[in-house]
Coordinates of C-alpha atoms and ligand atoms in Angstrom, one line a residue:
M1 CA 159.4 93.7 168.3
K2 CA 161.6 96.8 168.1
N3 CA 161.4 100.2 169.7
V4 CA 160.8 103.2 167.5
F5 CA 160.8 106.8 168.7
V6 CA 158.7 109.5 167.0
V7 CA 159.4 113.2 167.7
G8 CA 156.3 115.3 167.3
A9 CA 152.6 114.4 167.5
G10 CA 151.1 116.3 164.6
P11 CA 149.2 114.5 161.8
A12 CA 152.5 113.3 160.3
G13 CA 153.9 111.9 163.6
L14 CA 150.7 110.3 164.8
F15 CA 149.8 108.5 161.5
A16 CA 153.4 107.4 161.2
A17 CA 153.3 106.1 164.7
Q18 CA 150.0 104.3 164.1
K19 CA 151.4 102.5 161.0
I20 CA 154.6 101.4 162.8
A21 CA 152.6 100.3 165.9
L22 CA 150.2 98.3 163.7
A23 CA 153.2 96.5 162.2
G24 CA 153.8 95.2 165.7
H25 CA 156.6 97.5 167.0
E26 CA 156.7 99.4 170.2
V27 CA 156.3 103.2 169.5
F28 CA 157.2 106.1 171.8
V29 CA 156.0 109.5 170.8
F30 CA 157.7 112.6 172.3
N31 CA 155.8 115.8 171.9
R32 CA 156.6 119.5 172.7
D33 CA 152.9 120.3 173.5
I34 CA 150.9 118.7 176.2
K35 CA 148.2 117.8 173.8
P36 CA 148.7 115.9 170.5
G37 CA 147.6 117.2 167.1
G38 CA 150.2 119.9 166.3
L39 CA 148.7 122.4 163.8
A40 CA 145.6 120.3 163.5
E41 CA 144.9 121.3 167.1
Y42 CA 146.6 124.7 167.2
G43 CA 146.7 125.9 163.6
I44 CA 143.5 125.0 161.9
Y45 CA 140.9 127.8 162.1
P46 CA 139.0 127.7 165.5
T47 CA 135.5 127.6 164.0
K48 CA 136.3 124.6 161.8
T49 CA 134.9 122.5 164.7
T50 CA 133.7 119.5 162.7
M51 CA 137.1 119.0 161.1
K52 CA 138.9 119.6 164.3
S53 CA 136.7 117.2 166.4
G54 CA 136.9 114.6 163.6
L55 CA 140.7 114.8 163.7
R56 CA 140.8 114.6 167.5
K57 CA 138.8 111.4 167.4
Q58 CA 141.2 109.9 164.9
F59 CA 144.2 110.9 167.1
S60 CA 142.5 109.4 170.1
R61 CA 142.1 106.1 168.2
V62 CA 145.8 106.2 167.3
L63 CA 146.8 106.9 171.0
S64 CA 144.6 104.0 172.2
L65 CA 146.9 101.5 170.6
P66 CA 148.4 99.5 173.5
N67 CA 152.0 99.4 172.0
L68 CA 152.0 103.2 171.4
H69 CA 153.3 105.4 174.3
Y70 CA 153.0 109.2 174.6
F71 CA 155.2 111.7 176.4
G72 CA 153.7 115.2 175.9
N73 CA 155.3 118.3 177.3
V74 CA 158.8 117.2 176.3
K75 CA 160.7 119.4 173.9
I76 CA 163.4 117.6 171.9
G77 CA 166.4 119.3 170.5
S78 CA 170.0 120.5 171.2
A79 CA 168.6 123.7 172.6
Y80 CA 165.8 122.1 174.6
D81 CA 164.8 119.6 177.3
V82 CA 166.2 116.4 175.8
T83 CA 168.7 116.2 173.0
L84 CA 168.5 113.8 170.1
D85 CA 171.7 112.2 171.5
D86 CA 169.9 111.7 174.8
L87 CA 167.1 109.9 172.8
K88 CA 169.6 107.8 170.8
A89 CA 171.2 106.8 174.1
L90 CA 167.9 105.1 175.0
A91 CA 168.6 102.7 172.1
P92 CA 165.6 103.0 169.8
S93 CA 165.9 100.9 166.7
A94 CA 164.7 103.9 164.6
L95 CA 163.8 107.5 165.1
V96 CA 161.2 109.5 163.1
V97 CA 161.4 113.3 163.2
T98 CA 157.9 114.9 162.6
C99 CA 158.2 118.1 164.5
G100 CA 156.8 120.3 161.8
A101 CA 158.2 123.6 160.7
Q102 CA 158.3 125.7 163.9
G103 CA 160.4 128.6 162.5
Y104 CA 159.2 131.2 160.1
N105 CA 160.7 133.6 157.5
K106 CA 161.3 137.0 158.9
L107 CA 161.0 140.4 157.4
N108 CA 164.5 141.2 158.5
L109 CA 163.7 144.9 159.3
S110 CA 164.6 146.9 162.3
G111 CA 161.4 147.4 164.3
E112 CA 160.4 143.7 163.8
N113 CA 160.3 143.3 167.6
A114 CA 158.1 146.3 168.1
K115 CA 154.7 145.9 169.8
G116 CA 152.0 145.0 167.3
V117 CA 154.4 143.2 164.9
Y118 CA 153.8 139.5 164.8
S119 CA 154.6 136.4 162.7
A120 CA 151.3 134.8 161.5
K121 CA 152.4 131.5 163.0
D122 CA 152.7 132.9 166.5
F123 CA 149.4 134.9 166.0
V124 CA 147.6 131.7 164.9
Y125 CA 149.1 129.8 167.8
H126 CA 147.8 132.6 170.1
Y127 CA 144.2 132.6 168.9
N128 CA 144.2 128.7 168.9
Q129 CA 145.2 128.9 172.6
L130 CA 148.6 127.1 172.4
P131 CA 150.7 127.8 175.5
P132 CA 152.7 130.0 175.9
Y133 CA 151.5 132.1 173.0
A134 CA 147.9 132.0 174.4
S135 CA 148.8 134.2 177.3
E136 CA 151.2 136.6 175.5
D137 CA 150.3 140.0 174.2
F138 CA 149.0 139.7 170.6
S139 CA 146.8 142.8 170.7
T140 CA 145.6 144.2 167.4
G141 CA 144.6 147.7 166.6
K142 CA 142.4 149.4 164.1
R143 CA 144.5 149.4 160.9
I144 CA 146.3 146.1 160.3
A145 CA 148.7 145.2 157.5
V146 CA 148.8 141.5 156.7
V147 CA 151.8 140.6 154.5
G148 CA 151.3 137.6 152.2
M149 CA 148.6 136.1 150.0
G150 CA 148.4 132.5 151.1
N151 CA 145.9 130.5 153.1
V152 CA 147.5 131.3 156.5
A153 CA 147.2 135.1 155.6
A154 CA 143.5 134.3 154.7
D155 CA 142.9 132.7 158.2
V156 CA 144.5 135.8 159.9
M157 CA 142.3 138.2 157.8
R158 CA 139.2 136.2 158.8
W159 CA 140.1 136.3 162.5
L160 CA 140.7 140.1 162.3
L161 CA 137.6 140.8 160.3
E162 CA 135.1 138.3 161.6
D163 CA 135.9 136.4 164.8
S164 CA 138.4 138.0 167.1
P165 CA 136.6 138.8 170.3
G166 CA 136.9 142.4 171.3
R167 CA 138.4 143.3 167.9
Q168 CA 138.8 147.0 167.0
T169 CA 139.6 146.3 163.3
E170 CA 138.6 149.1 160.9
E171 CA 140.7 148.1 158.0
V172 CA 142.9 145.1 157.0
I173 CA 145.4 146.0 154.3
V174 CA 146.9 143.0 152.5
V175 CA 150.4 143.9 151.4
A176 CA 151.6 141.7 148.5
R177 CA 155.0 141.6 146.9
R178 CA 153.6 140.7 143.5
G179 CA 150.3 141.3 141.7
P180 CA 146.7 140.0 141.8
Y181 CA 147.4 136.9 139.6
E182 CA 150.0 135.7 142.2
A183 CA 147.4 135.4 145.0
K184 CA 147.5 131.9 146.4
F185 CA 144.3 131.9 148.4
A186 CA 142.1 128.8 148.2
V187 CA 138.7 130.0 146.8
K188 CA 136.9 128.7 150.0
E189 CA 139.3 130.5 152.4
L190 CA 139.0 133.8 150.5
G191 CA 135.2 133.3 150.4
H192 CA 135.1 133.7 154.2
V193 CA 136.3 137.4 153.9
E194 CA 135.4 138.6 150.4
A195 CA 132.3 140.3 151.7
H196 CA 134.7 142.8 153.3
M197 CA 136.4 143.7 150.0
D198 CA 135.6 147.2 148.9
R199 CA 135.0 146.5 145.2
G200 CA 135.5 150.2 144.2
E201 CA 138.8 150.4 146.1
F202 CA 139.9 147.0 144.6
I203 CA 139.3 148.3 141.1
Q204 CA 141.2 151.4 141.8
E205 CA 144.1 149.3 143.1
L206 CA 144.0 147.2 139.9
E207 CA 144.3 150.5 137.9
R208 CA 147.2 151.6 140.1
V209 CA 149.3 148.5 139.2
K210 CA 147.9 148.0 135.7
A211 CA 150.9 149.3 133.8
R212 CA 153.3 147.2 135.8
C213 CA 151.2 144.0 135.3
V214 CA 150.7 144.7 131.5
A215 CA 154.6 144.8 131.2
C216 CA 154.4 141.1 132.1
D217 CA 151.5 140.5 129.6
Q218 CA 148.9 140.3 132.4
D219 CA 145.4 141.6 131.8
V220 CA 144.2 143.0 135.1
S221 CA 140.6 143.7 134.1
V222 CA 138.1 142.9 136.8
E223 CA 136.6 140.1 134.6
K224 CA 140.0 138.3 134.2
I225 CA 141.0 138.7 137.8
G226 CA 137.5 137.5 138.9
N227 CA 138.0 134.4 136.8
A228 CA 141.6 133.8 138.0
T229 CA 142.2 134.6 141.7
F230 CA 139.4 136.8 143.2
P231 CA 136.1 135.0 142.3
G232 CA 134.2 137.3 144.6
L233 CA 134.6 140.0 142.0
R234 CA 132.2 138.1 139.7
K235 CA 129.4 138.3 142.2
D236 CA 127.0 141.2 141.6
N237 CA 125.7 141.0 145.1
L238 CA 129.0 141.4 146.9
V239 CA 128.0 143.0 150.2
Q240 CA 130.3 145.6 151.6
A241 CA 130.6 144.4 155.1
S242 CA 132.4 146.4 157.8
P243 CA 135.3 146.4 158.6
K244 CA 136.9 146.7 155.2
L245 CA 139.5 144.6 153.4
T246 CA 141.8 146.3 150.9
F247 CA 144.8 145.2 148.9
R248 CA 148.1 146.9 148.2
F249 CA 149.8 144.9 145.4
L250 CA 153.4 145.1 144.1
C251 CA 155.0 146.4 147.3
S252 CA 157.3 145.0 150.0
P253 CA 157.8 146.1 153.6
K254 CA 160.9 148.4 153.8
E255 CA 160.7 150.0 157.2
I256 CA 158.7 149.7 160.4
V257 CA 158.3 153.1 162.1
V258 CA 157.8 152.7 165.8
G259 CA 155.9 155.2 167.9
P260 CA 157.0 156.5 171.4
D261 CA 154.8 153.8 173.0
G262 CA 157.0 151.2 171.4
R263 CA 154.2 150.1 169.0
I264 CA 154.3 150.1 165.2
R265 CA 153.0 153.4 163.9
Q266 CA 153.7 153.2 160.1
L267 CA 154.8 150.7 157.6
V268 CA 157.0 152.1 154.8
V269 CA 156.7 149.9 151.6
T270 CA 158.8 149.8 148.5
E271 CA 156.9 149.7 145.2
N272 CA 157.9 146.8 143.1
D273 CA 158.0 146.1 139.3
L274 CA 156.7 142.8 138.2
V275 CA 159.3 140.9 136.1
S276 CA 158.8 137.9 134.0
R277 CA 161.3 135.1 134.8
G278 CA 161.0 133.6 131.4
D279 CA 159.6 130.2 132.6
G280 CA 156.0 131.4 133.0
T281 CA 156.5 132.6 136.5
T282 CA 157.0 136.2 137.8
G283 CA 159.2 137.9 140.3
A284 CA 159.2 141.3 142.1
K285 CA 161.9 143.9 141.5
A286 CA 162.2 146.8 144.0
T287 CA 162.0 150.3 142.5
D288 CA 163.1 153.5 144.2
N289 CA 159.5 154.5 145.0
T290 CA 158.1 154.1 148.4
A291 CA 154.8 154.7 150.2
V292 CA 153.8 155.0 153.8
L293 CA 150.9 153.0 155.3
D294 CA 149.5 154.2 158.6
V295 CA 149.0 151.0 160.6
D296 CA 149.1 150.0 164.2
T297 CA 149.5 146.3 163.7
L298 CA 151.6 144.2 161.2
I299 CA 151.2 140.4 160.8
F300 CA 153.5 138.7 158.3
A301 CA 152.7 135.3 156.7
I302 CA 155.6 134.8 154.4
G303 CA 156.4 131.1 154.9
D304 CA 157.6 128.7 157.6
K305 CA 160.9 127.0 158.1
Q306 CA 162.3 124.2 160.3
D307 CA 163.6 124.9 163.7
S308 CA 167.4 124.8 163.7
G309 CA 167.3 124.3 167.5
L310 CA 166.6 120.6 167.0
G311 CA 170.3 120.1 166.1
L312 CA 169.6 118.2 162.8
P313 CA 171.5 119.0 159.6
M314 CA 169.6 121.3 157.3
G315 CA 169.1 120.9 153.6
P316 CA 167.6 123.3 151.0
D317 CA 163.9 122.4 151.9
G318 CA 164.1 121.4 155.5
Y319 CA 166.0 118.9 157.5
A320 CA 168.5 117.3 155.1
T321 CA 167.4 114.0 153.4
K322 CA 169.5 111.7 151.3
P323 CA 169.9 113.1 147.8
N324 CA 168.0 111.2 145.2
F325 CA 169.9 111.8 141.9
E326 CA 168.0 109.1 140.0
S327 CA 164.5 110.5 140.6
P328 CA 164.8 114.0 142.2
S329 CA 161.1 114.4 142.3
E330 CA 160.6 111.3 144.5
P331 CA 160.4 112.1 148.2
V332 CA 163.1 110.7 150.4
Y333 CA 162.5 110.2 154.1
E334 CA 166.0 109.0 155.2
M335 CA 168.0 111.7 156.9
W336 CA 171.4 112.7 155.7
D337 CA 174.4 114.6 156.9
P338 CA 175.7 116.8 154.1
R339 CA 179.1 117.4 155.9
T340 CA 180.0 113.7 155.9
A341 CA 177.8 112.8 152.9
K342 CA 176.4 109.8 154.9
S343 CA 172.9 108.7 155.9
L344 CA 171.9 109.2 159.5
D345 CA 171.3 105.5 160.1
G346 CA 167.8 104.7 161.2
I347 CA 166.7 108.4 161.3
Y348 CA 163.7 109.4 159.1
V349 CA 161.8 112.7 158.7
A350 CA 158.2 113.4 157.5
G351 CA 155.5 116.0 157.2
W352 CA 156.2 119.7 157.5
A353 CA 159.6 118.8 159.1
R354 CA 160.5 117.4 155.7
L355 CA 158.9 120.0 153.5
A356 CA 157.7 123.2 155.3
S357 CA 154.2 124.5 154.6
T358 CA 153.5 121.8 152.1
G359 CA 149.9 120.7 152.0
L360 CA 146.9 120.0 154.3
V361 CA 146.5 117.4 157.0
G362 CA 145.8 114.7 154.4
I363 CA 149.2 115.3 152.8
A364 CA 151.0 115.3 156.2
R365 CA 149.2 112.0 157.0
H366 CA 150.3 110.5 153.7
D367 CA 153.9 111.7 154.2
G368 CA 154.0 110.2 157.7
E369 CA 152.6 106.9 156.5
N370 CA 155.1 106.8 153.6
A371 CA 158.0 107.4 156.1
A372 CA 156.6 104.7 158.4
G373 CA 156.6 102.2 155.4
K374 CA 160.4 103.0 155.0
V375 CA 161.0 102.5 158.7
I376 CA 159.2 99.2 158.8
E377 CA 161.4 98.0 155.9
Y378 CA 164.5 99.2 157.7
L379 CA 163.5 97.4 160.9
K380 CA 163.5 94.1 159.1
A381 CA 167.2 94.3 158.7
V382 CA 168.3 95.5 162.2
P383 CA 168.7 93.2 165.2
E384 CA 166.6 93.5 168.4
K385 CA 168.0 95.8 171.0
D386 CA 167.8 95.7 174.8
S387 CA 165.6 98.8 175.3
L388 CA 163.5 100.5 177.9
H389 CA 159.9 100.2 178.9
A390 CA 157.5 103.2 178.8
F391 CA 157.4 103.7 182.6
E392 CA 161.2 103.6 182.7
I393 CA 161.5 106.4 180.0
E394 CA 158.8 108.4 181.9
A395 CA 160.9 108.0 185.1
L396 CA 164.0 109.1 183.3
L397 CA 162.2 112.2 182.0
E398 CA 160.9 113.0 185.5
S399 CA 164.4 112.6 186.9
K400 CA 165.5 115.4 184.6
G401 CA 162.9 117.7 186.2
L402 CA 160.4 117.4 183.4
H403 CA 156.6 116.8 183.7
P404 CA 155.8 114.3 180.9
V405 CA 152.1 113.9 180.2
N406 CA 151.1 110.3 179.3
K407 CA 148.0 108.9 177.6
C408 CA 146.3 108.4 180.9
D409 CA 146.9 112.0 181.8
L410 CA 145.5 113.2 178.4
F411 CA 142.3 111.2 179.1
T412 CA 142.1 112.8 182.5
L413 CA 142.6 116.3 181.0
G414 CA 139.9 115.7 178.4
R415 CA 137.5 114.7 181.2
V416 CA 138.2 117.9 183.2
E417 CA 137.9 120.1 180.1
E418 CA 134.5 118.5 179.3
R419 CA 133.3 119.1 182.9
E420 CA 134.6 122.7 182.7
A421 CA 132.7 123.3 179.4
R422 CA 129.5 122.0 181.1
A423 CA 130.0 124.2 184.2
R424 CA 130.6 127.3 182.0
D425 CA 127.8 126.4 179.6
L426 CA 130.2 126.3 176.7
V427 CA 130.3 124.0 173.6
S428 CA 133.9 123.2 174.5
F429 CA 136.5 124.4 176.9
K430 CA 140.3 124.3 176.4
Y431 CA 143.0 125.2 178.9
S432 CA 145.5 127.7 177.4
D433 CA 148.2 127.4 180.0
N434 CA 150.5 124.4 180.6
R435 CA 150.5 124.9 184.4
A436 CA 146.7 124.9 184.5
M437 CA 146.7 121.7 182.5
L438 CA 149.2 120.0 184.7
N439 CA 147.4 121.1 187.8
A440 CA 144.1 119.9 186.4
I441 CA 145.6 116.5 185.7
R442 CA 147.3 116.3 189.1
Q443 CA 144.1 117.2 191.0
E444 CA 141.9 114.9 189.0
K445 CA 144.2 111.8 189.0
P446 CA 142.7 109.3 191.4
A447 CA 144.9 107.1 193.5
T448 CA 144.1 104.2 191.1
A449 CA 145.5 100.8 191.0
A450 CA 147.7 102.1 188.1
N451 CA 149.3 104.7 190.4
V452 CA 149.9 102.1 193.1
L453 CA 151.6 99.9 190.5
L454 CA 153.8 102.9 189.3
A455 CA 154.9 103.4 192.9
A456 CA 156.1 99.8 193.0
R457 CA 158.2 100.2 189.8
Q458 CA 160.7 97.6 188.9
P459 CA 164.3 98.8 188.9
L460 CA 165.2 100.5 185.7
K461 CA 166.5 98.3 182.9
V462 CA 169.2 100.4 181.3
P463 CA 170.9 99.3 178.0
A464 CA 174.3 97.8 178.5
T465 CA 177.3 100.1 179.0
E466 CA 175.0 103.1 179.7
S467 CA 174.3 104.7 183.1
L468 CA 171.4 106.9 184.0
G469 CA 173.7 110.0 184.1
T470 CA 174.8 109.5 180.6
L471 CA 171.3 108.6 179.3
L472 CA 169.8 112.0 180.1
T473 CA 172.2 114.8 180.8
T474 CA 170.8 117.7 182.8
R475 CA 171.2 121.0 181.1
Ligands
LIG501 C1 147.3 128.5 160.1 C2 147.2 127.1 159.5 C3 145.9 126.7 159.1 C4 145.7 125.4 158.6 N1 144.5 125.0 158.2 C5 144.3 123.8 157.7 C6 143.0 123.4 157.3 O1 142.0 124.1 157.5 N2 142.8 122.1 156.8 C7 143.9 121.3 156.7 O2 143.7 120.1 156.2 N3 145.2 121.7 157.0 C8 145.4 122.9 157.5 N4 146.6 123.3 157.8 C9 147.8 122.4 157.5 C10 148.0 121.3 158.5 O3 147.8 121.9 159.8 C11 149.4 120.7 158.3 O4 149.3 120.1 157.0 C12 149.7 119.6 159.3 O5 149.4 119.9 160.6 C13 151.2 119.3 159.3 O6 151.5 118.2 160.1 P1 152.9 117.9 160.7 O7 152.7 116.7 161.6 O8 153.9 117.7 159.7 O9 153.3 119.2 161.6 P2 152.6 119.9 162.8 O10 151.1 119.8 162.7 O11 153.2 121.2 162.9 O12 153.0 119.0 164.1 C14 154.3 119.1 164.7 C15 154.3 118.5 166.0 O13 155.7 118.5 166.5 C16 155.7 118.9 167.9 N5 157.0 119.5 168.1 C17 157.5 120.7 167.5 N6 158.8 120.9 167.9 C18 159.1 119.9 168.7 C19 160.3 119.6 169.5 N7 161.3 120.3 169.5 N8 160.2 118.4 170.2 C20 159.1 117.6 170.3 N9 158.0 117.9 169.6 C21 158.0 119.0 168.8 C22 154.6 119.9 168.0 O14 154.2 120.0 169.3 C23 153.5 119.2 167.1 O15 152.8 118.3 167.8 C24 146.9 124.6 158.4 C25 148.1 125.0 158.7 C26 148.3 126.3 159.3 C27 149.7 126.8 159.6

């Protein structure tokens, strides 16, 4: 039996952990959030309750494995609570990084920090109640520009048009770098908002960009676009629901004009030409023409990227993995240091940490399980190490001033939240503040036999040559 550390408890991390634990190894999961699930808990649209509760049940089953240990509320990284070197000092036989893609592509415009300008990732975390985003100001106004034409943008549009409590939305304007054929919305996701599309205005917009699309041999007739990317246009009975959803194709944000109250007042956009790249794909080329959109909110959904604060070497798609010259399309899970051109021995990466924004939960699960398969193979060739027990690791984390949340605490929290839901007559209740969650756990925790046992802990068993001080350095 060998110890394996997993960083992150999203779908990739949890399903990787499950496979490694079922192979008979001891698995320790370190997670930034108190609760497990990652984007499955804090990204997937709030009203997809069946999907979310189904995933929660699967995650509970994973966590119920006796040789799988959980430390929530612990952020790993060179810039955070515990460094990767700290973890390595605890002598795991292998380490799997599944911390997702926590960064995002920025607009790189002055005014990006103005009130009312948000990255879609942060906005989604806010409405899904992830601390600390849940309690920060993500107020939206009446006219909202959403930059991007992918499924995250579709979720944001849906929230603004349909579900945000206390919304003031009058119009959502989708700002897209390229044209209507380049929309990447899944039919189902767009279906949630297409009733808000003003058909007349959409046709006018197609007319406005027609010449630029025709230059790339694109036919932007309503019929063709309806068959390609906006199926709602084929429906005769498209209802014009309020508030309205409009599109502004072939333009990119150029300038954020900030009002005296510090909030975005206008978005200046550059008109783009559509250019053919010669391989069947298109690109956008800025022209000298600009236009001004009067908006009080701007949310950009232009892609995610990995968090450099983890301190791992970065490659072109995410954290660097070993190059695979023989079959470049085959995924590689083994991490790599491009500076030394050597593998990071025993360190693997999976899920959105390996490839940002790639696929749904099922793909992340598959990726985590693939990585786990590689880890299990690797473990066959490495000797057993003298490593720590879960309660010892928990004590080390606590000695660093952290408040790790274990599986027992999660169970307690779940029980309190269920009780709160009943008391408030809600279908479900979810704390949106770490302090409130920790308090709830503390107050609920009975002085059980387990706690008595914890109090009578054995002396810490530290790997040879290491001292407590060097194991977890206080920063
Ligand atoms: C807005 C949105 C909506 C989506 N909707 C759907 C949908 O409807 N259906 C669907 O199937 N898929 C959906 N997805 C995709 C799905 O959520 C992802 O495929 C999946 O969650 C990726 O899993 P992951 O484990 O790689 O990363 P994540 O889910 O991002 O998990 C990362 C984990 O790492 C932890 N972590 C991060 N940084 C650190 C750190 N420094 N130290 C320790 N832990 C850390 C986080 O707490 C988290 O637990 C959606 C994604 C988004 C963004």
